[in-house]
Coordinates of C-alpha atoms in Angstrom, one line a residue:
M11 CA -6.6 -5.3 -35.1
S12 CA -6.6 -2.5 -37.8
V13 CA -5.0 0.8 -37.9
D14 CA -8.2 2.5 -37.0
A15 CA -8.4 0.4 -33.8
L16 CA -4.7 1.7 -32.9
K17 CA -5.9 5.5 -33.6
M18 CA -7.7 5.0 -30.3
R19 CA -4.4 4.7 -28.6
G20 CA -3.5 8.2 -29.3
P21 CA -1.3 10.1 -31.9
V22 CA 1.0 7.8 -33.8
R23 CA 4.1 9.7 -32.7
G24 CA 2.8 10.8 -29.5
T25 CA 2.2 14.3 -28.3
K26 CA 5.0 16.8 -27.8
D27 CA 4.1 16.8 -23.9
A28 CA 4.6 12.9 -23.4
K29 CA 7.8 13.2 -21.7
R30 CA 6.7 15.8 -19.4
V31 CA 3.3 14.0 -18.9
A32 CA 5.0 10.7 -17.8
I33 CA 7.3 12.3 -15.7
G34 CA 4.5 14.5 -14.1
S35 CA 2.3 11.4 -13.5
S36 CA 5.3 9.3 -12.2
V37 CA 6.0 12.4 -9.5
G38 CA 2.4 12.0 -8.2
A39 CA 2.9 8.3 -8.4
V40 CA 6.1 8.6 -6.0
I41 CA 4.3 10.9 -3.4
E42 CA 1.2 8.5 -3.3
T43 CA 3.2 5.3 -3.0
Y44 CA 5.6 7.2 -0.5
D45 CA 2.3 8.0 1.7
F46 CA 0.3 4.5 1.0
I47 CA 3.5 2.2 1.4
G48 CA 5.1 4.2 4.3
F49 CA 2.0 3.1 6.4
G50 CA 2.6 -0.4 5.4
T51 CA 6.2 -0.2 6.8
A52 CA 5.0 1.6 10.0
A53 CA 2.1 -1.1 10.5
A54 CA 5.1 -3.6 10.4
L55 CA 7.4 -2.0 12.9
Y56 CA 5.6 0.4 14.8
F57 CA 1.7 0.5 14.9
G58 CA 1.2 -2.8 17.1
T59 CA 2.4 -1.1 19.9
A60 CA 1.5 2.3 19.2
F61 CA -2.3 1.6 18.6
F62 CA -2.7 -1.8 19.9
P63 CA -0.6 -2.0 23.0
G64 CA -2.8 -4.3 25.1
S65 CA -2.3 -7.3 22.6
S66 CA 0.8 -9.9 22.4
S67 CA 3.2 -9.1 19.8
V68 CA 1.7 -11.6 17.2
A69 CA -2.0 -9.9 17.9
G70 CA -0.7 -6.4 17.7
T71 CA 1.1 -7.2 14.2
L72 CA -2.3 -8.7 13.2
L73 CA -4.6 -5.9 14.2
A74 CA -1.9 -3.4 12.3
F75 CA -2.0 -5.6 9.2
A76 CA -5.8 -5.5 9.5
T77 CA -5.8 -1.8 9.6
L78 CA -3.3 -1.9 6.4
G79 CA -5.8 -4.0 4.8
V80 CA -8.9 -1.5 5.3
G81 CA -7.0 1.1 3.2
F82 CA -6.6 -1.7 0.5
A83 CA -10.3 -2.6 0.6
A84 CA -11.3 1.1 0.2
R85 CA -9.3 1.2 -3.0
P86 CA -11.9 0.0 -5.5
I87 CA -14.3 2.7 -4.2
G88 CA -11.5 5.1 -5.2
G89 CA -11.1 3.3 -8.6
I90 CA -14.8 3.6 -9.3
I91 CA -15.0 7.1 -8.3
G92 CA -11.6 8.1 -10.0
G93 CA -12.6 5.8 -13.2
H94 CA -15.9 7.3 -13.6
L95 CA -14.5 11.1 -13.3
G96 CA -11.7 10.2 -15.4
D97 CA -13.8 9.1 -18.2
R98 CA -16.6 11.7 -17.7
V99 CA -14.4 14.9 -16.7
G100 CA -10.9 14.2 -17.8
R101 CA -8.0 12.4 -16.7
K102 CA -6.1 15.6 -15.1
P103 CA -8.9 16.9 -12.5
V104 CA -8.4 13.3 -11.0
L105 CA -4.8 13.3 -10.5
V106 CA -4.7 16.7 -8.9
A107 CA -7.6 15.6 -6.7
S108 CA -6.3 12.2 -5.5
L109 CA -3.0 13.9 -4.6
I110 CA -4.3 16.5 -2.3
T111 CA -6.5 14.0 -0.5
M112 CA -3.9 11.5 -0.3
G113 CA -1.2 14.2 0.9
L114 CA -3.6 15.6 3.7
A115 CA -4.5 12.3 5.3
T116 CA -1.1 11.1 5.3
F117 CA 0.0 14.4 7.2
V118 CA -3.2 13.8 9.6
I119 CA -1.5 10.2 10.4
G120 CA 1.7 11.8 11.6
L121 CA -0.6 13.9 14.0
L122 CA -2.6 11.2 15.3
P123 CA -2.6 10.5 19.2
T124 CA -1.8 7.0 20.3
Y125 CA -3.6 4.4 22.3
A126 CA -1.8 5.5 25.4
Q127 CA -2.9 9.1 25.0
I128 CA -6.9 8.6 24.0
G129 CA -7.4 5.2 24.4
V130 CA -9.6 3.0 21.8
I131 CA -10.1 6.3 20.0
A132 CA -6.7 6.1 18.4
P133 CA -7.0 3.1 16.3
I134 CA -10.7 4.2 15.4
L135 CA -8.9 7.5 13.9
L136 CA -6.1 5.6 12.4
V137 CA -8.8 3.3 10.6
T138 CA -10.7 6.4 9.5
V139 CA -7.8 8.1 8.0
R140 CA -6.6 4.9 6.2
I141 CA -9.7 4.5 4.4
I142 CA -9.1 8.1 3.2
Q143 CA -6.0 7.1 2.0
G144 CA -7.3 4.1 0.4
I145 CA -9.8 5.9 -1.7
A146 CA -7.2 8.4 -3.1
F147 CA -4.8 6.1 -4.0
G148 CA -7.5 3.9 -5.7
A149 CA -8.4 7.2 -7.7
E150 CA -4.7 7.7 -8.6
W151 CA -3.4 5.2 -10.6
G152 CA -6.1 5.2 -13.4
G153 CA -5.7 8.7 -14.2
A154 CA -1.8 8.8 -14.1
I155 CA -1.5 5.6 -16.2
M156 CA -4.3 6.7 -18.7
I157 CA -3.2 10.3 -19.2
S158 CA 0.6 8.9 -19.9
Y159 CA -0.5 6.2 -22.2
E160 CA -2.6 8.4 -24.3
H161 CA 0.0 11.0 -24.9
A162 CA 2.7 8.3 -25.4
P163 CA 3.9 7.1 -29.1
W164 CA 2.5 3.9 -30.4
K165 CA 5.7 2.2 -30.3
K166 CA 6.7 3.4 -27.3
K167 CA 3.5 2.8 -24.5
G168 CA 5.5 0.6 -22.3
Q169 CA 8.3 2.6 -22.0
F170 CA 6.3 5.9 -21.1
T171 CA 3.8 4.0 -18.7
G172 CA 6.9 2.2 -17.4
I173 CA 8.2 5.7 -16.1
V174 CA 4.9 6.3 -14.2
Q175 CA 5.1 3.0 -13.0
A176 CA 8.8 3.3 -12.0
G177 CA 7.2 6.0 -9.5
F178 CA 5.9 3.4 -7.2
P179 CA 9.7 2.0 -6.6
V180 CA 10.9 5.5 -6.3
G181 CA 8.1 6.1 -3.7
L182 CA 9.0 3.1 -1.7
L183 CA 12.8 4.0 -1.6
L184 CA 12.1 7.5 -0.2
A185 CA 9.8 6.0 2.2
N186 CA 12.2 3.4 3.6
L187 CA 15.1 5.8 3.5
V188 CA 13.2 8.1 5.7
F189 CA 12.1 5.1 7.9
L190 CA 15.8 4.2 8.0
V191 CA 16.7 7.5 9.3
S192 CA 14.0 8.2 11.5
V193 CA 14.3 4.7 13.2
H194 CA 17.0 6.4 15.4
L195 CA 14.4 9.1 16.8
P196 CA 13.0 8.9 20.2
G197 CA 9.6 7.3 21.0
D198 CA 6.8 7.8 18.6
W199 CA 8.8 10.3 16.5
A200 CA 10.3 7.4 14.8
W201 CA 7.1 6.7 12.9
R202 CA 5.8 10.3 12.9
V203 CA 8.2 12.1 11.1
P204 CA 8.0 10.0 7.9
F205 CA 4.2 10.9 7.7
L206 CA 4.7 14.9 8.4
A207 CA 7.5 15.1 5.9
S208 CA 5.3 13.9 3.0
I209 CA 3.6 17.4 2.8
V210 CA 6.8 18.9 1.3
L211 CA 6.5 16.3 -1.5
V212 CA 2.8 17.1 -2.1
I213 CA 3.4 20.8 -2.5
V214 CA 6.1 19.8 -5.2
G215 CA 3.9 17.2 -6.6
L216 CA 1.1 19.7 -7.1
I217 CA 3.0 22.3 -8.7
I218 CA 4.3 19.6 -11.4
R219 CA 0.8 18.1 -11.9
S220 CA -1.0 21.5 -12.6
K221 CA 1.1 21.7 -15.7
V222 CA 0.2 18.5 -17.0
P223 CA -2.2 18.7 -20.3
E224 CA -5.1 16.9 -20.7
S225 CA -5.1 13.5 -22.6
P226 CA -5.8 13.7 -26.4
V227 CA -7.7 10.8 -26.5
F228 CA -10.2 11.9 -23.7
E229 CA -10.3 15.5 -25.8
D230 CA -11.2 13.2 -28.9
V231 CA -13.8 11.1 -27.0
K232 CA -15.4 14.4 -25.7
N233 CA -15.4 16.5 -28.9
D234 CA -16.9 13.5 -30.8
G235 CA -19.7 13.1 -27.9
D236 CA -18.8 9.7 -27.4
I237 CA -18.5 10.2 -23.3
V238 CA -20.9 7.6 -21.8
K239 CA -23.3 8.5 -19.2
S240 CA -22.1 5.7 -16.7
P241 CA -18.5 4.5 -17.7
V242 CA -18.1 2.1 -15.1
T243 CA -21.7 0.4 -15.8
E244 CA -20.8 0.2 -19.6
A245 CA -17.2 -1.1 -18.6
I246 CA -18.9 -3.9 -16.4
K247 CA -21.5 -4.7 -18.9
H248 CA -19.0 -4.9 -21.9
D249 CA -15.8 -5.8 -20.5
W250 CA -16.4 -7.8 -17.3
R251 CA -14.4 -10.8 -18.9
N252 CA -11.3 -8.6 -19.1
I253 CA -12.1 -7.0 -15.6
L254 CA -11.5 -10.5 -14.0
R255 CA -8.6 -11.2 -16.2
G256 CA -7.1 -8.0 -15.0
I257 CA -7.8 -9.0 -11.4
G258 CA -5.9 -12.2 -11.8
L259 CA -3.1 -10.6 -13.7
R260 CA -2.8 -8.0 -10.7
I261 CA -3.2 -10.8 -8.0
A262 CA 0.3 -12.0 -8.9
E263 CA 1.9 -8.5 -8.8
T264 CA 0.1 -6.9 -5.8
A265 CA -0.8 -9.8 -3.5
G266 CA 2.6 -11.3 -4.3
Y267 CA 4.3 -8.1 -3.2
A268 CA 2.1 -8.2 0.1
V269 CA 3.8 -11.6 0.9
S270 CA 7.3 -11.0 -0.3
I271 CA 7.8 -7.5 1.0
T272 CA 5.0 -6.3 3.2
Y273 CA 4.9 -9.4 5.5
M274 CA 8.5 -10.3 4.8
I275 CA 9.3 -7.2 6.7
S276 CA 7.5 -8.3 9.7
Y277 CA 8.9 -12.0 9.5
L278 CA 12.5 -10.9 9.3
H279 CA 11.9 -8.8 12.6
T280 CA 9.9 -11.4 14.5
E281 CA 12.0 -14.1 13.6
N282 CA 15.3 -12.3 14.7
L283 CA 16.5 -13.0 11.0
A284 CA 17.5 -9.3 10.5
S285 CA 17.6 -6.0 12.3
K286 CA 15.1 -3.0 11.4
S287 CA 17.8 -1.2 10.0
E288 CA 19.4 -4.3 7.9
T289 CA 15.6 -5.1 6.7
L290 CA 15.2 -1.3 5.7
T291 CA 18.6 -1.3 3.9
A292 CA 17.7 -4.2 1.9
L293 CA 14.6 -2.8 1.0
C294 CA 16.0 0.2 -0.1
I295 CA 18.8 -1.4 -2.1
A296 CA 15.8 -3.6 -4.1
S297 CA 13.7 -0.2 -4.6
G298 CA 16.8 1.5 -5.7
I299 CA 17.4 -1.3 -8.7
G300 CA 13.4 -1.5 -9.1
I301 CA 13.3 2.2 -10.3
V302 CA 15.4 1.2 -13.0
A303 CA 14.0 -2.2 -13.8
T304 CA 10.6 -1.2 -13.8
M305 CA 11.4 1.1 -16.7
A306 CA 13.4 -1.1 -18.5
W307 CA 10.6 -4.1 -18.1
G308 CA 8.0 -1.6 -19.4
A309 CA 10.2 -0.8 -22.6
L310 CA 10.9 -4.5 -23.2
T311 CA 7.3 -5.1 -23.5
D312 CA 7.5 -2.9 -26.7
H313 CA 9.6 -4.9 -28.4
I314 CA 8.5 -8.5 -27.4
G315 CA 5.0 -8.0 -26.4
R316 CA 3.0 -7.6 -22.9
R317 CA 1.7 -11.0 -22.6
T318 CA 5.0 -12.8 -23.4
L319 CA 6.8 -11.2 -20.4
Y320 CA 3.8 -11.6 -18.0
L321 CA 3.9 -15.3 -18.8
A322 CA 7.7 -15.8 -18.3
V323 CA 7.7 -13.8 -15.0
C324 CA 4.7 -15.6 -13.4
A325 CA 6.0 -18.7 -14.4
F326 CA 9.3 -17.9 -12.5
A327 CA 7.4 -16.7 -9.4
V328 CA 5.6 -20.0 -9.2
L329 CA 9.0 -21.7 -8.8
F330 CA 10.5 -18.9 -6.4
G331 CA 8.0 -19.2 -3.4
I332 CA 9.6 -21.8 -1.2
P333 CA 13.5 -20.6 -2.3
M334 CA 12.6 -17.0 -1.1
F335 CA 11.8 -18.4 2.4
L336 CA 14.8 -20.7 2.2
L337 CA 17.1 -18.0 1.4
V338 CA 16.1 -15.6 4.2
N339 CA 15.9 -18.5 6.7
T340 CA 19.8 -18.5 6.7
G341 CA 19.8 -15.3 8.3
F342 CA 22.8 -14.2 6.1
F343 CA 22.2 -10.3 5.1
F344 CA 23.5 -10.6 1.5
L345 CA 20.9 -13.3 1.0
V346 CA 18.1 -11.1 2.7
I347 CA 19.3 -8.5 0.2
A348 CA 19.2 -11.1 -2.7
T349 CA 15.7 -12.3 -2.0
F350 CA 14.4 -8.7 -1.7
V351 CA 16.0 -8.0 -5.1
I352 CA 14.6 -11.0 -7.0
S353 CA 11.0 -10.9 -5.4
Y354 CA 10.9 -6.9 -6.0
A355 CA 13.0 -5.9 -9.2
L356 CA 11.8 -9.0 -10.9
C357 CA 8.8 -10.6 -9.9
Q358 CA 6.9 -7.2 -8.9
N359 CA 8.5 -4.6 -11.0
A360 CA 8.2 -6.9 -14.4
L361 CA 4.6 -7.3 -13.9
A362 CA 4.0 -3.7 -13.0
G363 CA 6.0 -2.5 -15.6
T364 CA 3.9 -4.5 -18.2
Q365 CA 0.6 -3.4 -16.6
G366 CA 1.2 0.1 -17.4
A367 CA 0.6 -0.4 -21.1
W368 CA -1.3 -3.9 -21.2
F369 CA -4.3 -2.8 -19.1
P370 CA -5.4 0.4 -21.0
E371 CA -5.1 -1.6 -24.2
L372 CA -7.7 -4.2 -22.9
F373 CA -10.5 -1.5 -22.8
D374 CA -12.2 1.0 -25.2
A375 CA -11.1 4.4 -25.0
A376 CA -14.5 5.8 -23.6
R377 CA -14.4 3.4 -20.9
R378 CA -10.6 2.9 -20.6
A379 CA -10.1 4.5 -16.9
S380 CA -13.0 3.0 -15.4
G381 CA -12.5 -0.6 -16.9
A382 CA -8.7 -0.6 -16.0
S383 CA -9.2 1.1 -12.7
L384 CA -11.8 -1.5 -11.5
A385 CA -9.3 -4.4 -12.5
Y386 CA -6.6 -2.8 -11.0
Q387 CA -8.1 -1.7 -7.5
I388 CA -10.5 -4.7 -7.0
S389 CA -7.4 -7.1 -6.6
A390 CA -5.8 -4.5 -4.2
M391 CA -8.6 -5.9 -1.7
V392 CA -6.9 -9.3 -1.8
S393 CA -3.2 -7.9 -1.6
G394 CA -4.7 -5.6 1.4
F395 CA -5.5 -8.6 3.8
T396 CA -2.7 -10.8 2.7
P397 CA -0.3 -9.8 5.3
F398 CA -2.9 -10.6 7.8
I399 CA -3.8 -14.0 6.2
T400 CA -0.1 -14.7 5.8
T401 CA 0.4 -14.1 9.5
L402 CA -2.5 -16.6 10.1
L403 CA -1.0 -19.2 7.7
F404 CA 2.5 -18.8 9.3
L405 CA 1.0 -19.7 12.9
W406 CA -0.5 -22.8 11.3
M407 CA 2.1 -23.9 9.2
G408 CA 5.2 -21.9 9.8
W409 CA 6.9 -20.6 7.0
W410 CA 5.5 -22.9 4.3
G411 CA 2.3 -21.2 4.6
P412 CA 3.3 -17.9 3.2
A413 CA 5.7 -19.5 0.6
L414 CA 2.6 -21.7 -0.6
L415 CA 0.4 -18.5 -0.8
F416 CA 3.0 -16.5 -2.8
T417 CA 3.3 -19.5 -5.2
T418 CA -0.8 -19.5 -5.4
Y419 CA -0.8 -15.9 -6.1
A420 CA 1.8 -16.3 -8.9
L421 CA 0.0 -19.5 -10.3
I422 CA -3.3 -17.1 -10.6
G423 CA -1.4 -14.7 -12.4
L424 CA -0.1 -17.1 -14.7
L425 CA -3.6 -18.5 -15.8
A426 CA -5.1 -15.1 -16.3
A427 CA -2.1 -14.3 -18.6
I428 CA -2.9 -17.5 -20.4
S429 CA -6.2 -16.3 -21.0
T430 CA -5.7 -12.9 -21.7
T431 CA -5.1 -11.8 -25.4
E432 CA -1.8 -10.1 -26.6
T433 CA -2.5 -6.5 -27.4
W434 CA 1.0 -5.8 -28.7
G435 CA 1.9 -8.6 -30.8
P436 CA 3.7 -8.7 -34.0
T437 CA 0.7 -7.6 -35.9
E438 CA 0.2 -4.6 -34.1
R439 CA 3.8 -3.5 -34.1
R440 CA 3.8 -4.0 -37.9
L441 CA 0.8 -1.7 -38.4
A442 CA 2.8 0.7 -36.0
D443 CA 5.4 0.7 -38.3
R444 CA 3.4 1.2 -41.4
A445 CA 1.6 4.1 -39.9
L446 CA 4.8 5.8 -38.8
A447 CA 6.4 5.1 -42.2
E448 CA 3.5 6.8 -43.7
L449 CA 3.6 9.8 -41.6
D450 CA 7.5 9.9 -42.5
A451 CA 6.5 10.2 -46.1
A452 CA 4.1 12.8 -45.8
D453 CA 6.6 14.8 -43.9
E454 CA 8.9 14.4 -46.7
L455 CA 6.2 15.5 -49.2
D456 CA 5.6 18.4 -47.0
S457 CA 9.1 19.6 -46.8
R458 CA 9.6 19.3 -50.8
P459 CA 10.9 22.6 -52.6
A460 CA 7.7 24.8 -53.7
H461 CA 8.8 24.5 -57.5
M462 CA 8.9 20.6 -57.5
D463 CA 5.6 18.8 -58.2
D464 CA 4.0 15.4 -56.8
A465 CA 5.9 13.4 -59.8
T466 CA 9.1 14.1 -58.2
F467 CA 8.5 12.4 -55.3
A468 CA 6.3 9.5 -56.5
T469 CA 7.1 6.2 -55.8
P470 CA 8.5 3.9 -58.6
T471 CA 6.5 0.5 -59.2
T472 CA 8.0 -2.6 -60.4
S473 CA 6.5 -1.8 -63.9
G474 CA 8.6 1.3 -64.2
T475 CA 5.7 3.7 -63.8
T476 CA 5.1 5.8 -60.7
A477 CA 2.4 5.6 -58.2
A478 CA 0.7 8.2 -56.3
P479 CA 2.0 8.7 -52.8
R480 CA 0.4 6.4 -50.1
P481 CA -2.4 7.6 -48.0
V482 CA -1.5 9.2 -44.8
I483 CA -2.6 8.2 -41.2
H484 CA -3.1 11.1 -38.8

């Protein structure tokens, strides 16, 4: 690693808009997560009876989870489209377009007729809108993370991208708070209101995102004429190993979430271990803690490295799969809360907080959005159908099936982390310190009084002579 290589990560000190960009990207992540994850909550609690009423309760849940999975299966398409446009046109246009598409699709879900009203057309419409949601969500992450990463200071990439990643627990919290309130509404309004209410968030998000400036790294790539014709193809050609590693890293986080949160909601309900209100309350508590936790985990990687944290958390998750179900099987509400907090704020949030900085650092700037988006979204297909697979495993093995699946996902993440290089180790941190020190020295020279010459500010050497100021890294 060299200083020149680090320059491809953006300005040493970041841009003056770094915080505003991170917050703006996070707001969009909040909205899109509210929309996308809200579907998972509705699928676990309502869609089985609303759209597949002729089935048994288990079959209805399976069909609802299959619909949930379709959206995840569509995310790689969105990742390809968003990554291509992000590397070709810019990060900002992708942010705006994905938000509009997601917002409209989610609002439409709140208007959909049920099976009782129009028959088999109802689930077909639900699947269609879910696919549109998946494409929009797949395009979202790459643009939001890339633009925040490339505006952020070298030494705070984890902290700033952690702000964006924290948008996901915020969205999860908002979605479940709305469902917690709407659960008391009569009939279909219990699930319609959360989707219809999302239009307000979309309008606010568009206002904020319209003011976010383009990435300085993308502008440099464009000005230097380094934009590639097909960034997705180039990423696959040159970075296929890191794409595969990224898929493995993500499976531990996103598929693990699908077991420990999405499926667990249904498990607690069907096994009468917690009421709907208790389950949503526990999830809201975990989400609230997760907001702070995600940012804290991201900032921690700036001090200890990305790989170090990932290895530790995945190793813990490998051991947590069976205890996770033993805890909730007691039926004690405080243990249900503790399980959600551990599985979400620790196992999921720590990995997500690390990915925000680690994934962009695995790819060259000209194909960064494409490479990172491919790794991030292809893994979503596994997580999307995990609740479906987990339900089948439960029918076969009881709770041991989901527990062992969670452990397997964590093991995949652990192996992927072992095979992935550290991108922010001691060497990179020392180079960043050096670059920052040289900029500080340059600022001191620039601020000297006009009547003083360079000799006044020369650096003493061990021989007693003076040396010229060190070269400056811009």
